[in-house]
mmCIF file of C-alpha atoms in Angstrom:
data_model
loop_
_atom_site.group_PDB
_atom_site.id
_atom_site.type_symbol
_atom_site.label_atom_id
_atom_site.label_comp_id
_atom_site.label_asym_id
_atom_site.label_seq_id
_atom_site.Cartn_x
_atom_site.Cartn_y
_atom_site.Cartn_z
ATOM 1 C CA MET A 1 9.051 -36.411 -14.752
ATOM 2 C CA PRO A 2 10.446 -39.371 -12.395
ATOM 3 C CA LEU A 3 9.653 -39.241 -9.097
ATOM 4 C CA LEU A 4 13.665 -38.480 -8.517
ATOM 5 C CA GLU A 5 13.247 -35.821 -10.628
ATOM 6 C CA HIS A 6 10.262 -34.011 -8.969
ATOM 7 C CA LEU A 7 12.522 -34.685 -5.869
ATOM 8 C CA LEU A 8 15.146 -32.365 -6.964
ATOM 9 C CA GLU A 9 13.081 -29.592 -8.395
ATOM 10 C CA LEU A 10 11.539 -29.384 -4.751
ATOM 11 C CA ARG A 11 14.375 -29.122 -3.550
ATOM 12 C CA LYS A 12 16.236 -26.975 -5.842
ATOM 13 C CA ARG A 13 12.757 -24.688 -5.218
ATOM 14 C CA PHE A 14 13.439 -24.608 -1.735
ATOM 15 C CA VAL A 15 16.490 -23.629 -1.296
ATOM 16 C CA LEU A 16 15.728 -20.767 -3.701
ATOM 17 C CA ILE A 17 12.878 -19.759 -1.621
ATOM 18 C CA ALA A 18 14.946 -19.918 1.652
ATOM 19 C CA ALA A 19 17.682 -17.934 -0.230
ATOM 20 C CA GLY A 20 15.287 -14.787 -0.828
ATOM 21 C CA LEU A 21 13.848 -15.066 2.469
ATOM 22 C CA LEU A 22 17.263 -15.292 4.137
ATOM 23 C CA LEU A 23 17.676 -11.710 2.397
ATOM 24 C CA GLY A 24 14.443 -10.198 2.891
ATOM 25 C CA ALA A 25 14.983 -11.214 7.320
ATOM 26 C CA ILE A 26 18.038 -8.989 6.465
ATOM 27 C CA LEU A 27 15.801 -6.389 5.001
ATOM 28 C CA GLY A 28 13.352 -6.411 7.622
ATOM 29 C CA TRP A 29 15.821 -6.906 10.890
ATOM 30 C CA ILE A 30 16.773 -3.262 9.672
ATOM 31 C CA LEU A 31 13.414 -2.208 9.297
ATOM 32 C CA TYR A 32 11.901 -3.297 12.543
ATOM 33 C CA GLU A 33 11.564 -0.119 14.379
ATOM 34 C CA PRO A 34 9.722 1.382 11.688
ATOM 35 C CA LEU A 35 7.554 -2.654 11.349
ATOM 36 C CA LEU A 36 7.238 -2.520 14.848
ATOM 37 C CA VAL A 37 5.611 0.947 14.925
ATOM 38 C CA ALA A 38 3.052 0.126 12.203
ATOM 39 C CA LEU A 39 2.156 -3.647 13.833
ATOM 40 C CA GLN A 40 1.031 -0.947 17.215
ATOM 41 C CA GLN A 41 -1.259 0.646 15.296
ATOM 42 C CA PRO A 42 -4.275 -1.111 15.393
ATOM 43 C CA LEU A 43 -4.064 -1.181 19.330
ATOM 44 C CA GLU A 44 -3.701 2.313 19.512
ATOM 45 C CA SER A 45 -6.153 3.226 17.912
ATOM 46 C CA ALA A 46 -8.311 1.053 19.858
ATOM 47 C CA ALA A 47 -7.034 2.663 22.270
ATOM 48 C CA GLU A 48 -7.624 6.224 21.301
ATOM 49 C CA ALA A 49 -11.297 5.051 20.555
ATOM 50 C CA THR A 50 -12.177 3.482 23.804
ATOM 51 C CA GLY A 51 -10.040 6.396 25.866
ATOM 52 C CA ASN A 52 -8.152 3.262 27.863
ATOM 53 C CA ASP A 53 -4.609 2.783 27.988
ATOM 54 C CA VAL A 54 -3.387 -0.656 26.226
ATOM 55 C CA THR A 55 0.223 -1.105 26.613
ATOM 56 C CA LEU A 56 2.692 -3.759 25.093
ATOM 57 C CA ASN A 57 4.232 -5.486 27.514
ATOM 58 C CA PHE A 58 7.444 -8.132 27.630
ATOM 59 C CA THR A 59 6.956 -10.475 29.839
ATOM 60 C CA GLY A 60 10.514 -11.933 29.701
ATOM 61 C CA PRO A 61 14.487 -10.823 28.961
ATOM 62 C CA ALA A 62 14.560 -12.994 25.485
ATOM 63 C CA SER A 63 10.561 -11.683 24.412
ATOM 64 C CA ALA A 64 12.197 -8.780 22.507
ATOM 65 C CA LEU A 65 15.293 -10.519 20.935
ATOM 66 C CA ASP A 66 12.423 -13.409 19.852
ATOM 67 C CA LEU A 67 9.861 -11.088 18.467
ATOM 68 C CA LYS A 68 12.614 -9.226 16.358
ATOM 69 C CA VAL A 69 13.581 -12.549 14.935
ATOM 70 C CA LYS A 70 10.127 -13.467 14.273
ATOM 71 C CA ALA A 71 9.216 -9.652 12.685
ATOM 72 C CA SER A 72 12.144 -10.575 10.598
ATOM 73 C CA LEU A 73 10.841 -13.398 9.071
ATOM 74 C CA PHE A 74 7.344 -11.464 9.036
ATOM 75 C CA LEU A 75 8.714 -8.811 6.707
ATOM 76 C CA ALA A 76 11.106 -11.471 4.321
ATOM 77 C CA VAL A 77 7.781 -13.149 3.425
ATOM 78 C CA PHE A 78 5.850 -9.708 2.184
ATOM 79 C CA VAL A 79 9.595 -8.369 0.624
ATOM 80 C CA SER A 80 10.287 -11.824 -1.400
ATOM 81 C CA CYS A 81 6.637 -12.479 -2.130
ATOM 82 C CA PRO A 82 7.326 -11.580 -5.525
ATOM 83 C CA TRP A 83 10.050 -14.875 -5.496
ATOM 84 C CA TRP A 84 8.473 -16.996 -3.618
ATOM 85 C CA LEU A 85 5.412 -17.226 -5.251
ATOM 86 C CA TYR A 86 7.370 -18.058 -9.154
ATOM 87 C CA GLN A 87 9.284 -20.431 -7.359
ATOM 88 C CA VAL A 88 6.067 -22.182 -6.375
ATOM 89 C CA TRP A 89 4.445 -21.841 -9.956
ATOM 90 C CA ALA A 90 7.772 -23.234 -11.341
ATOM 91 C CA PHE A 91 7.968 -26.525 -9.425
ATOM 92 C CA ILE A 92 3.711 -27.298 -10.123
ATOM 93 C CA THR A 93 3.989 -26.406 -14.008
ATOM 94 C CA PRO A 94 7.322 -28.171 -14.837
ATOM 95 C CA GLY A 95 5.896 -29.884 -18.302
ATOM 96 C CA LEU A 96 4.580 -26.659 -19.614
ATOM 97 C CA ASN A 97 5.846 -25.778 -22.830
ATOM 98 C CA LYS A 98 7.522 -22.354 -23.364
ATOM 99 C CA ARG A 99 4.523 -20.666 -24.689
ATOM 100 C CA GLU A 100 2.823 -21.890 -21.307
ATOM 101 C CA LYS A 101 5.742 -20.409 -19.249
ATOM 102 C CA HIS A 102 5.425 -16.817 -19.829
ATOM 103 C CA TYR A 103 1.928 -17.010 -18.030
ATOM 104 C CA ALA A 104 4.455 -17.013 -15.195
ATOM 105 C CA TYR A 105 4.751 -14.032 -15.427
ATOM 106 C CA GLY A 106 0.939 -13.348 -15.452
ATOM 107 C CA PHE A 107 1.306 -15.624 -12.279
ATOM 108 C CA VAL A 108 3.296 -13.558 -10.020
ATOM 109 C CA GLY A 109 1.682 -10.222 -11.619
ATOM 110 C CA ALA A 110 -1.578 -11.736 -10.122
ATOM 111 C CA SER A 111 -0.645 -13.405 -7.051
ATOM 112 C CA VAL A 112 1.243 -10.445 -5.758
ATOM 113 C CA PRO A 113 -1.434 -7.817 -5.979
ATOM 114 C CA LEU A 114 -3.437 -10.812 -4.406
ATOM 115 C CA PHE A 115 -1.542 -11.140 -1.470
ATOM 116 C CA VAL A 116 -0.922 -8.083 -0.855
ATOM 117 C CA GLY A 117 -4.818 -6.975 -1.422
ATOM 118 C CA GLY A 118 -5.698 -10.089 1.376
ATOM 119 C CA ALA A 119 -3.317 -8.247 3.699
ATOM 120 C CA TYR A 120 -4.567 -5.175 3.859
ATOM 121 C CA MET A 121 -8.384 -6.540 4.166
ATOM 122 C CA ALA A 122 -6.478 -8.401 7.295
ATOM 123 C CA TRP A 123 -5.626 -4.914 8.301
ATOM 124 C CA VAL A 124 -8.769 -3.644 8.312
ATOM 125 C CA VAL A 125 -10.356 -5.679 9.843
ATOM 126 C CA ILE A 126 -7.331 -5.914 12.769
ATOM 127 C CA PRO A 127 -8.388 -2.340 14.455
ATOM 128 C CA HIS A 128 -12.206 -3.245 14.375
ATOM 129 C CA ALA A 129 -11.707 -6.371 16.287
ATOM 130 C CA VAL A 130 -9.413 -5.000 19.034
ATOM 131 C CA GLY A 131 -11.661 -1.909 19.263
ATOM 132 C CA ILE A 132 -14.330 -4.418 19.789
ATOM 133 C CA LEU A 133 -12.382 -7.262 22.228
ATOM 134 C CA THR A 134 -10.461 -4.088 24.226
ATOM 135 C CA GLY A 135 -13.861 -2.399 24.616
ATOM 136 C CA PHE A 136 -14.863 -4.632 27.544
ATOM 137 C CA LEU A 137 -12.537 -3.154 29.894
ATOM 138 C CA PRO A 138 -13.809 -1.154 32.705
ATOM 139 C CA ASP A 139 -12.954 3.124 32.722
ATOM 140 C CA ASP A 140 -10.171 4.096 33.534
ATOM 141 C CA ALA A 141 -8.376 0.748 33.424
ATOM 142 C CA THR A 142 -4.930 -0.601 32.243
ATOM 143 C CA ASN A 143 -4.663 -3.531 29.488
ATOM 144 C CA PHE A 144 -1.257 -4.606 29.677
ATOM 145 C CA THR A 145 -1.163 -6.513 25.978
ATOM 146 C CA ASP A 146 1.228 -9.315 25.627
ATOM 147 C CA ALA A 147 3.409 -8.457 22.893
ATOM 148 C CA GLN A 148 4.381 -11.863 21.969
ATOM 149 C CA MET A 149 0.858 -12.833 21.254
ATOM 150 C CA TYR A 150 -0.221 -9.540 20.145
ATOM 151 C CA LEU A 151 1.775 -9.003 17.552
ATOM 152 C CA SER A 152 2.105 -12.673 16.581
ATOM 153 C CA LEU A 153 -1.325 -12.569 15.968
ATOM 154 C CA VAL A 154 -1.375 -9.540 13.927
ATOM 155 C CA MET A 155 1.477 -10.873 12.112
ATOM 156 C CA ARG A 156 -0.375 -14.356 10.643
ATOM 157 C CA LEU A 157 -3.566 -12.994 10.388
ATOM 158 C CA LEU A 158 -1.437 -10.832 7.712
ATOM 159 C CA LEU A 159 0.473 -13.805 6.419
ATOM 160 C CA ALA A 160 -2.470 -15.887 6.311
ATOM 161 C CA PHE A 161 -5.190 -13.733 4.465
ATOM 162 C CA GLY A 162 -2.310 -12.815 1.631
ATOM 163 C CA LEU A 163 -2.157 -16.519 1.170
ATOM 164 C CA ALA A 164 -6.089 -17.008 0.966
ATOM 165 C CA PHE A 165 -6.226 -14.458 -1.698
ATOM 166 C CA VAL A 166 -3.609 -15.696 -3.586
ATOM 167 C CA SER A 167 -5.271 -19.739 -3.545
ATOM 168 C CA PRO A 168 -7.220 -19.319 -6.746
ATOM 169 C CA VAL A 169 -4.387 -18.364 -8.228
ATOM 170 C CA LEU A 170 -2.805 -21.444 -7.148
ATOM 171 C CA LEU A 171 -5.886 -23.799 -8.327
ATOM 172 C CA VAL A 172 -5.167 -22.009 -11.850
ATOM 173 C CA GLY A 173 -2.200 -23.131 -11.608
ATOM 174 C CA LEU A 174 -3.108 -26.653 -11.399
ATOM 175 C CA ASN A 175 -5.354 -26.659 -13.778
ATOM 176 C CA PHE A 176 -2.745 -25.387 -16.207
ATOM 177 C CA ALA A 177 -0.613 -28.003 -15.067
ATOM 178 C CA GLY A 178 -2.860 -30.119 -15.931
ATOM 179 C CA LEU A 179 -3.190 -31.446 -12.007
ATOM 180 C CA MET A 180 -7.177 -29.925 -12.042
ATOM 181 C CA SER A 181 -9.694 -29.786 -14.753
ATOM 182 C CA ALA A 182 -12.430 -26.871 -14.535
ATOM 183 C CA LYS A 183 -15.130 -29.062 -13.845
ATOM 184 C CA ALA A 184 -13.631 -30.836 -10.461
ATOM 185 C CA LEU A 185 -12.908 -27.287 -9.407
ATOM 186 C CA LEU A 186 -16.835 -26.094 -9.946
ATOM 187 C CA ALA A 187 -17.886 -29.772 -8.775
ATOM 188 C CA GLY A 188 -16.448 -28.992 -5.373
ATOM 189 C CA TRP A 189 -18.027 -24.941 -5.349
ATOM 190 C CA ARG A 190 -19.516 -26.027 -1.807
ATOM 191 C CA TRP A 191 -16.690 -27.077 0.210
ATOM 192 C CA ALA A 192 -15.313 -23.839 -1.260
ATOM 193 C CA ILE A 193 -18.015 -21.641 0.223
ATOM 194 C CA LEU A 194 -17.929 -23.347 3.305
ATOM 195 C CA VAL A 195 -13.638 -23.400 3.782
ATOM 196 C CA ALA A 196 -14.283 -19.496 2.761
ATOM 197 C CA PHE A 197 -16.748 -18.875 5.534
ATOM 198 C CA THR A 198 -15.214 -21.339 8.364
ATOM 199 C CA PHE A 199 -11.473 -19.588 7.119
ATOM 200 C CA ALA A 200 -13.609 -16.068 7.627
ATOM 201 C CA ALA A 201 -15.336 -17.063 10.868
ATOM 202 C CA ILE A 202 -11.727 -18.412 12.213
ATOM 203 C CA MET A 203 -9.436 -15.389 11.231
ATOM 204 C CA THR A 204 -12.031 -12.964 12.204
ATOM 205 C CA PRO A 205 -11.780 -12.569 15.998
ATOM 206 C CA THR A 206 -15.067 -10.891 16.501
ATOM 207 C CA PRO A 207 -18.920 -11.565 17.595
ATOM 208 C CA ASP A 208 -20.632 -9.792 14.465
ATOM 209 C CA ALA A 209 -21.730 -11.868 11.420
ATOM 210 C CA LEU A 210 -20.723 -8.986 9.356
ATOM 211 C CA THR A 211 -17.244 -9.003 9.168
ATOM 212 C CA MET A 212 -17.402 -12.504 8.813
ATOM 213 C CA ILE A 213 -19.028 -12.006 5.433
ATOM 214 C CA LEU A 214 -17.700 -8.971 4.144
ATOM 215 C CA VAL A 215 -13.931 -11.663 4.607
ATOM 216 C CA ALA A 216 -15.281 -14.651 2.724
ATOM 217 C CA LEU A 217 -16.805 -13.167 0.001
ATOM 218 C CA PRO A 218 -13.851 -11.469 -1.685
ATOM 219 C CA ILE A 219 -12.149 -15.316 -1.113
ATOM 220 C CA CYS A 220 -15.850 -16.929 -2.966
ATOM 221 C CA VAL A 221 -15.298 -14.155 -5.489
ATOM 222 C CA LEU A 222 -11.847 -15.374 -6.553
ATOM 223 C CA TYR A 223 -12.801 -18.882 -6.512
ATOM 224 C CA PHE A 224 -15.273 -18.881 -9.106
ATOM 225 C CA GLY A 225 -12.621 -15.920 -11.118
ATOM 226 C CA ALA A 226 -10.341 -19.219 -10.683
ATOM 227 C CA VAL A 227 -13.213 -21.669 -12.040
ATOM 228 C CA GLY A 228 -14.065 -19.289 -14.905
ATOM 229 C CA VAL A 229 -10.354 -18.731 -16.168
ATOM 230 C CA SER A 230 -9.883 -22.687 -16.165
ATOM 231 C CA ILE A 231 -13.185 -23.431 -18.249
ATOM 232 C CA LEU A 232 -11.243 -21.215 -20.726
ATOM 233 C CA HIS A 233 -8.443 -23.102 -20.755
ATOM 234 C CA ASP A 234 -9.849 -26.611 -21.188
ATOM 235 C CA LYS A 235 -11.843 -25.474 -24.093
ATOM 236 C CA ARG A 236 -8.581 -23.713 -25.432
ATOM 237 C CA VAL A 237 -6.605 -26.745 -24.720
ATOM 238 C CA GLU A 238 -9.394 -29.121 -26.048
ATOM 239 C CA LYS A 239 -9.630 -27.156 -29.493
ATOM 240 C CA ARG A 240 -6.621 -27.889 -29.927
ATOM 241 C CA LEU A 241 -6.664 -31.243 -29.398
ATOM 242 C CA ALA A 242 -9.321 -31.845 -32.000
ATOM 243 C CA GLU A 243 -7.792 -29.087 -34.549
ATOM 244 C CA VAL A 244 -4.510 -31.877 -34.206
ATOM 245 C CA GLU A 245 -6.660 -34.400 -34.487
ATOM 246 C CA VAL A 246 -8.009 -33.407 -38.163
#
């Protein structure tokens, strides 16, 4: 595909993704109140565990509105994830034949639960992290937590973990598109493990190594799963080419 066609295809996918996010943001605006209650759960759990008061604090007149916009966009990413994941697949695999394009359903079918699963792992980690950090408060103290900082951190963690769990599927997509071989993926396994543990160390704001390991291991397993799928695909392609030559 010529460069101009690639750019036009990229613009098309961006427009479609933006349209899906806009619809999701409208839904997020409507569901802002229950979403805000859900995002505060880790903070409330930490407050109950420590016996201290932990209160969200809005520091400016426009901070509540700004937070509502951010929360709406955050929910839009989650609600529309099947849509924008399909658009990503459709962009990186435009050269596949009709039979191989059916893999798009498998790609989306695998990506959505992985994205949700990654976000769920972050949801499990966050109360543990908040509990450790607020555990340093003196007895009977009150922690006035900045609402913008706390809720932005929670939303970033959920999105980051979701995308981290989806990344191995994107590697499979690159392999199916002929842009990356299974050998190249396997050769970079050391870097993949390093990136997984670095990501886990940065995204888990707790001092214990166990949490970091528990976060990094699933990412490593998914990476090697992507390598296995890519190896099988490359073998099928080689076999098909050998039959054509014969």
